[in-house]
Amino acid sequence: MKFINYLQSISEVGKYPLTSLVLFFLFFAALTIWAFKADKKYISNMKDMPFQGDDVV
């Protein structure tokens, strides 16, 4: 049995792609809003974090 046959057996399977698209868009929008509202010092600190330590891996 092919995979598409399994999907066709699920009732209202068409809602899943729309739901995943909406969730992705909401996450992306929230992350974009957070990036613009975040404190610039915090962003700079996170950007430079890998270079602050004296440990060599």
PDB file of N, CA and C in Angstrom:
ATOM      1  N   MET A   1       0.846  -1.183   0.000  1.00  0.00           N
ATOM      2  CA  MET A   1       0.000   0.000   0.000  1.00  0.00           C
ATOM      3  C   MET A   1       0.889   1.243   0.000  1.00  0.00           C
ATOM      4  N   LYS A   2       0.568   2.186  -0.845  1.00  0.00           N
ATOM      5  CA  LYS A   2       1.385   3.387  -0.951  1.00  0.00           C
ATOM      6  C   LYS A   2       1.063   4.366   0.175  1.00  0.00           C
ATOM      7  N   PHE A   3       2.015   5.259   0.406  1.00  0.00           N
ATOM      8  CA  PHE A   3       1.880   6.228   1.498  1.00  0.00           C
ATOM      9  C   PHE A   3       0.659   7.118   1.317  1.00  0.00           C
ATOM     10  N   ILE A   4       0.372   7.498   0.083  1.00  0.00           N
ATOM     11  CA  ILE A   4      -0.769   8.393  -0.155  1.00  0.00           C
ATOM     12  C   ILE A   4      -2.084   7.729   0.230  1.00  0.00           C
ATOM     13  N   ASN A   5      -2.144   6.422   0.138  1.00  0.00           N
ATOM     14  CA  ASN A   5      -3.357   5.719   0.552  1.00  0.00           C
ATOM     15  C   ASN A   5      -3.571   5.839   2.057  1.00  0.00           C
ATOM     16  N   TYR A   6      -2.485   5.839   2.817  1.00  0.00           N
ATOM     17  CA  TYR A   6      -2.610   6.035   4.260  1.00  0.00           C
ATOM     18  C   TYR A   6      -3.140   7.435   4.570  1.00  0.00           C
ATOM     19  N   LEU A   7      -2.634   8.425   3.845  1.00  0.00           N
ATOM     20  CA  LEU A   7      -3.086   9.797   4.077  1.00  0.00           C
ATOM     21  C   LEU A   7      -4.549   9.977   3.696  1.00  0.00           C
ATOM     22  N   GLN A   8      -4.973   9.335   2.639  1.00  0.00           N
ATOM     23  CA  GLN A   8      -6.363   9.470   2.205  1.00  0.00           C
ATOM     24  C   GLN A   8      -7.325   8.828   3.192  1.00  0.00           C
ATOM     25  N   SER A   9      -6.835   7.878   3.964  1.00  0.00           N
ATOM     26  CA  SER A   9      -7.715   7.218   4.928  1.00  0.00           C
ATOM     27  C   SER A   9      -7.961   8.075   6.169  1.00  0.00           C
ATOM     28  N   ILE A  10      -7.148   9.122   6.368  1.00  0.00           N
ATOM     29  CA  ILE A  10      -7.330  10.018   7.512  1.00  0.00           C
ATOM     30  C   ILE A  10      -8.402  11.042   7.153  1.00  0.00           C
ATOM     31  N   SER A  11      -9.369  11.195   8.019  1.00  0.00           N
ATOM     32  CA  SER A  11     -10.424  12.170   7.730  1.00  0.00           C
ATOM     33  C   SER A  11      -9.886  13.586   7.907  1.00  0.00           C
ATOM     34  N   GLU A  12     -10.246  14.461   7.022  1.00  0.00           N
ATOM     35  CA  GLU A  12      -9.852  15.873   7.022  1.00  0.00           C
ATOM     36  C   GLU A  12      -8.333  16.046   7.053  1.00  0.00           C
ATOM     37  N   VAL A  13      -7.630  15.275   6.229  1.00  0.00           N
ATOM     38  CA  VAL A  13      -6.174  15.330   6.191  1.00  0.00           C
ATOM     39  C   VAL A  13      -5.678  16.665   5.624  1.00  0.00           C
ATOM     40  N   GLY A  14      -6.510  17.390   4.911  1.00  0.00           N
ATOM     41  CA  GLY A  14      -6.118  18.664   4.324  1.00  0.00           C
ATOM     42  C   GLY A  14      -5.845  19.756   5.336  1.00  0.00           C
ATOM     43  N   LYS A  15      -6.273  19.564   6.565  1.00  0.00           N
ATOM     44  CA  LYS A  15      -6.041  20.579   7.596  1.00  0.00           C
ATOM     45  C   LYS A  15      -4.602  20.568   8.109  1.00  0.00           C
ATOM     46  N   TYR A  16      -3.907  19.453   7.992  1.00  0.00           N
ATOM     47  CA  TYR A  16      -2.559  19.346   8.540  1.00  0.00           C
ATOM     48  C   TYR A  16      -1.547  20.263   7.849  1.00  0.00           C
ATOM     49  N   PRO A  17      -1.525  20.355   6.514  1.00  0.00           N
ATOM     50  CA  PRO A  17      -0.582  21.285   5.889  1.00  0.00           C
ATOM     51  C   PRO A  17      -0.857  22.741   6.267  1.00  0.00           C
ATOM     52  N   LEU A  18      -2.125  23.109   6.335  1.00  0.00           N
ATOM     53  CA  LEU A  18      -2.473  24.479   6.706  1.00  0.00           C
ATOM     54  C   LEU A  18      -2.074  24.768   8.151  1.00  0.00           C
ATOM     55  N   THR A  19      -2.296  23.812   9.027  1.00  0.00           N
ATOM     56  CA  THR A  19      -1.920  23.979  10.428  1.00  0.00           C
ATOM     57  C   THR A  19      -0.411  24.136  10.573  1.00  0.00           C
ATOM     58  N   SER A  20       0.356  23.331   9.863  1.00  0.00           N
ATOM     59  CA  SER A  20       1.808  23.437   9.958  1.00  0.00           C
ATOM     60  C   SER A  20       2.305  24.761   9.381  1.00  0.00           C
ATOM     61  N   LEU A  21       1.685  25.240   8.316  1.00  0.00           N
ATOM     62  CA  LEU A  21       2.063  26.532   7.741  1.00  0.00           C
ATOM     63  C   LEU A  21       1.772  27.667   8.716  1.00  0.00           C
ATOM     64  N   VAL A  22       0.624  27.633   9.355  1.00  0.00           N
ATOM     65  CA  VAL A  22       0.256  28.671  10.323  1.00  0.00           C
ATOM     66  C   VAL A  22       1.209  28.650  11.512  1.00  0.00           C
ATOM     67  N   LEU A  23       1.532  27.460  12.017  1.00  0.00           N
ATOM     68  CA  LEU A  23       2.464  27.368  13.144  1.00  0.00           C
ATOM     69  C   LEU A  23       3.843  27.900  12.769  1.00  0.00           C
ATOM     70  N   PHE A  24       4.329  27.551  11.578  1.00  0.00           N
ATOM     71  CA  PHE A  24       5.622  28.057  11.126  1.00  0.00           C
ATOM     72  C   PHE A  24       5.595  29.573  11.004  1.00  0.00           C
ATOM     73  N   PHE A  25       4.536  30.126  10.419  1.00  0.00           N
ATOM     74  CA  PHE A  25       4.441  31.571  10.251  1.00  0.00           C
ATOM     75  C   PHE A  25       4.395  32.277  11.600  1.00  0.00           C
ATOM     76  N   LEU A  26       3.622  31.747  12.546  1.00  0.00           N
ATOM     77  CA  LEU A  26       3.547  32.364  13.872  1.00  0.00           C
ATOM     78  C   LEU A  26       4.897  32.328  14.576  1.00  0.00           C
ATOM     79  N   PHE A  27       5.601  31.212  14.491  1.00  0.00           N
ATOM     80  CA  PHE A  27       6.925  31.108  15.100  1.00  0.00           C
ATOM     81  C   PHE A  27       7.892  32.090  14.454  1.00  0.00           C
ATOM     82  N   PHE A  28       7.904  32.158  13.121  1.00  0.00           N
ATOM     83  CA  PHE A  28       8.792  33.062  12.403  1.00  0.00           C
ATOM     84  C   PHE A  28       8.470  34.518  12.724  1.00  0.00           C
ATOM     85  N   ALA A  29       7.194  34.863  12.790  1.00  0.00           N
ATOM     86  CA  ALA A  29       6.794  36.234  13.110  1.00  0.00           C
ATOM     87  C   ALA A  29       7.189  36.594  14.541  1.00  0.00           C
ATOM     88  N   ALA A  30       6.975  35.671  15.482  1.00  0.00           N
ATOM     89  CA  ALA A  30       7.343  35.931  16.878  1.00  0.00           C
ATOM     90  C   ALA A  30       8.852  36.095  17.013  1.00  0.00           C
ATOM     91  N   LEU A  31       9.618  35.282  16.319  1.00  0.00           N
ATOM     92  CA  LEU A  31      11.074  35.387  16.383  1.00  0.00           C
ATOM     93  C   LEU A  31      11.559  36.695  15.764  1.00  0.00           C
ATOM     94  N   THR A  32      10.936  37.125  14.688  1.00  0.00           N
ATOM     95  CA  THR A  32      11.301  38.393  14.062  1.00  0.00           C
ATOM     96  C   THR A  32      10.980  39.566  14.977  1.00  0.00           C
ATOM     97  N   ILE A  33       9.824  39.548  15.597  1.00  0.00           N
ATOM     98  CA  ILE A  33       9.454  40.616  16.536  1.00  0.00           C
ATOM     99  C   ILE A  33      10.412  40.636  17.714  1.00  0.00           C
ATOM    100  N   TRP A  34      10.756  39.456  18.244  1.00  0.00           N
ATOM    101  CA  TRP A  34      11.701  39.392  19.366  1.00  0.00           C
ATOM    102  C   TRP A  34      13.062  39.948  18.957  1.00  0.00           C
ATOM    103  N   ALA A  35      13.520  39.647  17.742  1.00  0.00           N
ATOM    104  CA  ALA A  35      14.830  40.108  17.287  1.00  0.00           C
ATOM    105  C   ALA A  35      14.881  41.634  17.203  1.00  0.00           C
ATOM    106  N   PHE A  36      13.788  42.253  16.802  1.00  0.00           N
ATOM    107  CA  PHE A  36      13.779  43.712  16.709  1.00  0.00           C
ATOM    108  C   PHE A  36      13.603  44.375  18.067  1.00  0.00           C
ATOM    109  N   LYS A  37      12.928  43.705  19.005  1.00  0.00           N
ATOM    110  CA  LYS A  37      12.695  44.295  20.314  1.00  0.00           C
ATOM    111  C   LYS A  37      13.764  43.941  21.340  1.00  0.00           C
ATOM    112  N   ALA A  38      14.619  42.990  21.042  1.00  0.00           N
ATOM    113  CA  ALA A  38      15.622  42.538  22.007  1.00  0.00           C
ATOM    114  C   ALA A  38      16.646  43.643  22.264  1.00  0.00           C
ATOM    115  N   ASP A  39      17.188  43.611  23.457  1.00  0.00           N
ATOM    116  CA  ASP A  39      18.207  44.580  23.839  1.00  0.00           C
ATOM    117  C   ASP A  39      19.455  44.366  22.977  1.00  0.00           C
ATOM    118  N   LYS A  40      19.979  45.428  22.403  1.00  0.00           N
ATOM    119  CA  LYS A  40      21.123  45.316  21.499  1.00  0.00           C
ATOM    120  C   LYS A  40      22.376  44.851  22.243  1.00  0.00           C
ATOM    121  N   LYS A  41      22.498  45.191  23.523  1.00  0.00           N
ATOM    122  CA  LYS A  41      23.646  44.716  24.305  1.00  0.00           C
ATOM    123  C   LYS A  41      23.577  43.204  24.482  1.00  0.00           C
ATOM    124  N   TYR A  42      22.380  42.682  24.687  1.00  0.00           N
ATOM    125  CA  TYR A  42      22.196  41.235  24.831  1.00  0.00           C
ATOM    126  C   TYR A  42      22.579  40.519  23.534  1.00  0.00           C
ATOM    127  N   ILE A  43      22.146  41.063  22.409  1.00  0.00           N
ATOM    128  CA  ILE A  43      22.473  40.467  21.113  1.00  0.00           C
ATOM    129  C   ILE A  43      23.978  40.498  20.887  1.00  0.00           C
ATOM    130  N   SER A  44      24.606  41.612  21.205  1.00  0.00           N
ATOM    131  CA  SER A  44      26.052  41.729  21.037  1.00  0.00           C
ATOM    132  C   SER A  44      26.793  40.760  21.950  1.00  0.00           C
ATOM    133  N   ASN A  45      26.299  40.611  23.181  1.00  0.00           N
ATOM    134  CA  ASN A  45      26.922  39.679  24.118  1.00  0.00           C
ATOM    135  C   ASN A  45      26.812  38.242  23.608  1.00  0.00           C
ATOM    136  N   MET A  46      25.663  37.872  23.086  1.00  0.00           N
ATOM    137  CA  MET A  46      25.482  36.519  22.556  1.00  0.00           C
ATOM    138  C   MET A  46      26.344  36.296  21.307  1.00  0.00           C
ATOM    139  N   LYS A  47      26.500  37.345  20.502  1.00  0.00           N
ATOM    140  CA  LYS A  47      27.302  37.230  19.292  1.00  0.00           C
ATOM    141  C   LYS A  47      28.768  36.988  19.625  1.00  0.00           C
ATOM    142  N   ASP A  48      29.274  37.655  20.673  1.00  0.00           N
ATOM    143  CA  ASP A  48      30.681  37.548  21.040  1.00  0.00           C
ATOM    144  C   ASP A  48      30.971  36.421  22.019  1.00  0.00           C
ATOM    145  N   MET A  49      29.958  35.722  22.475  1.00  0.00           N
ATOM    146  CA  MET A  49      30.135  34.699  23.500  1.00  0.00           C
ATOM    147  C   MET A  49      31.148  33.611  23.126  1.00  0.00           C
ATOM    148  N   PRO A  50      31.159  33.081  21.921  1.00  0.00           N
ATOM    149  CA  PRO A  50      32.119  32.014  21.624  1.00  0.00           C
ATOM    150  C   PRO A  50      33.574  32.465  21.697  1.00  0.00           C
ATOM    151  N   PHE A  51      33.831  33.752  21.609  1.00  0.00           N
ATOM    152  CA  PHE A  51      35.198  34.248  21.583  1.00  0.00           C
ATOM    153  C   PHE A  51      35.679  34.770  22.929  1.00  0.00           C
ATOM    154  N   GLN A  52      34.844  34.737  23.960  1.00  0.00           N
ATOM    155  CA  GLN A  52      35.218  35.304  25.247  1.00  0.00           C
ATOM    156  C   GLN A  52      36.073  34.362  26.083  1.00  0.00           C
ATOM    157  N   GLY A  53      35.928  33.079  25.919  1.00  0.00           N
ATOM    158  CA  GLY A  53      36.647  32.123  26.751  1.00  0.00           C
ATOM    159  C   GLY A  53      38.076  31.919  26.282  1.00  0.00           C
ATOM    160  N   ASP A  54      38.921  31.475  27.207  1.00  0.00           N
ATOM    161  CA  ASP A  54      40.308  31.183  26.875  1.00  0.00           C
ATOM    162  C   ASP A  54      40.504  29.708  26.544  1.00  0.00           C
ATOM    163  N   ASP A  55      39.449  28.931  26.635  1.00  0.00           N
ATOM    164  CA  ASP A  55      39.542  27.500  26.377  1.00  0.00           C
ATOM    165  C   ASP A  55      39.685  27.246  24.881  1.00  0.00           C
ATOM    166  N   VAL A  56      40.634  26.382  24.549  1.00  0.00           N
ATOM    167  CA  VAL A  56      40.820  26.002  23.155  1.00  0.00           C
ATOM    168  C   VAL A  56      40.352  24.565  23.010  1.00  0.00           C
ATOM    169  N   VAL A  57      39.464  24.363  22.074  1.00  0.00           N
ATOM    170  CA  VAL A  57      38.928  23.011  21.886  1.00  0.00           C
ATOM    171  C   VAL A  57      39.630  22.346  20.742  1.00  0.00           C
TER     172      VAL A  57
END
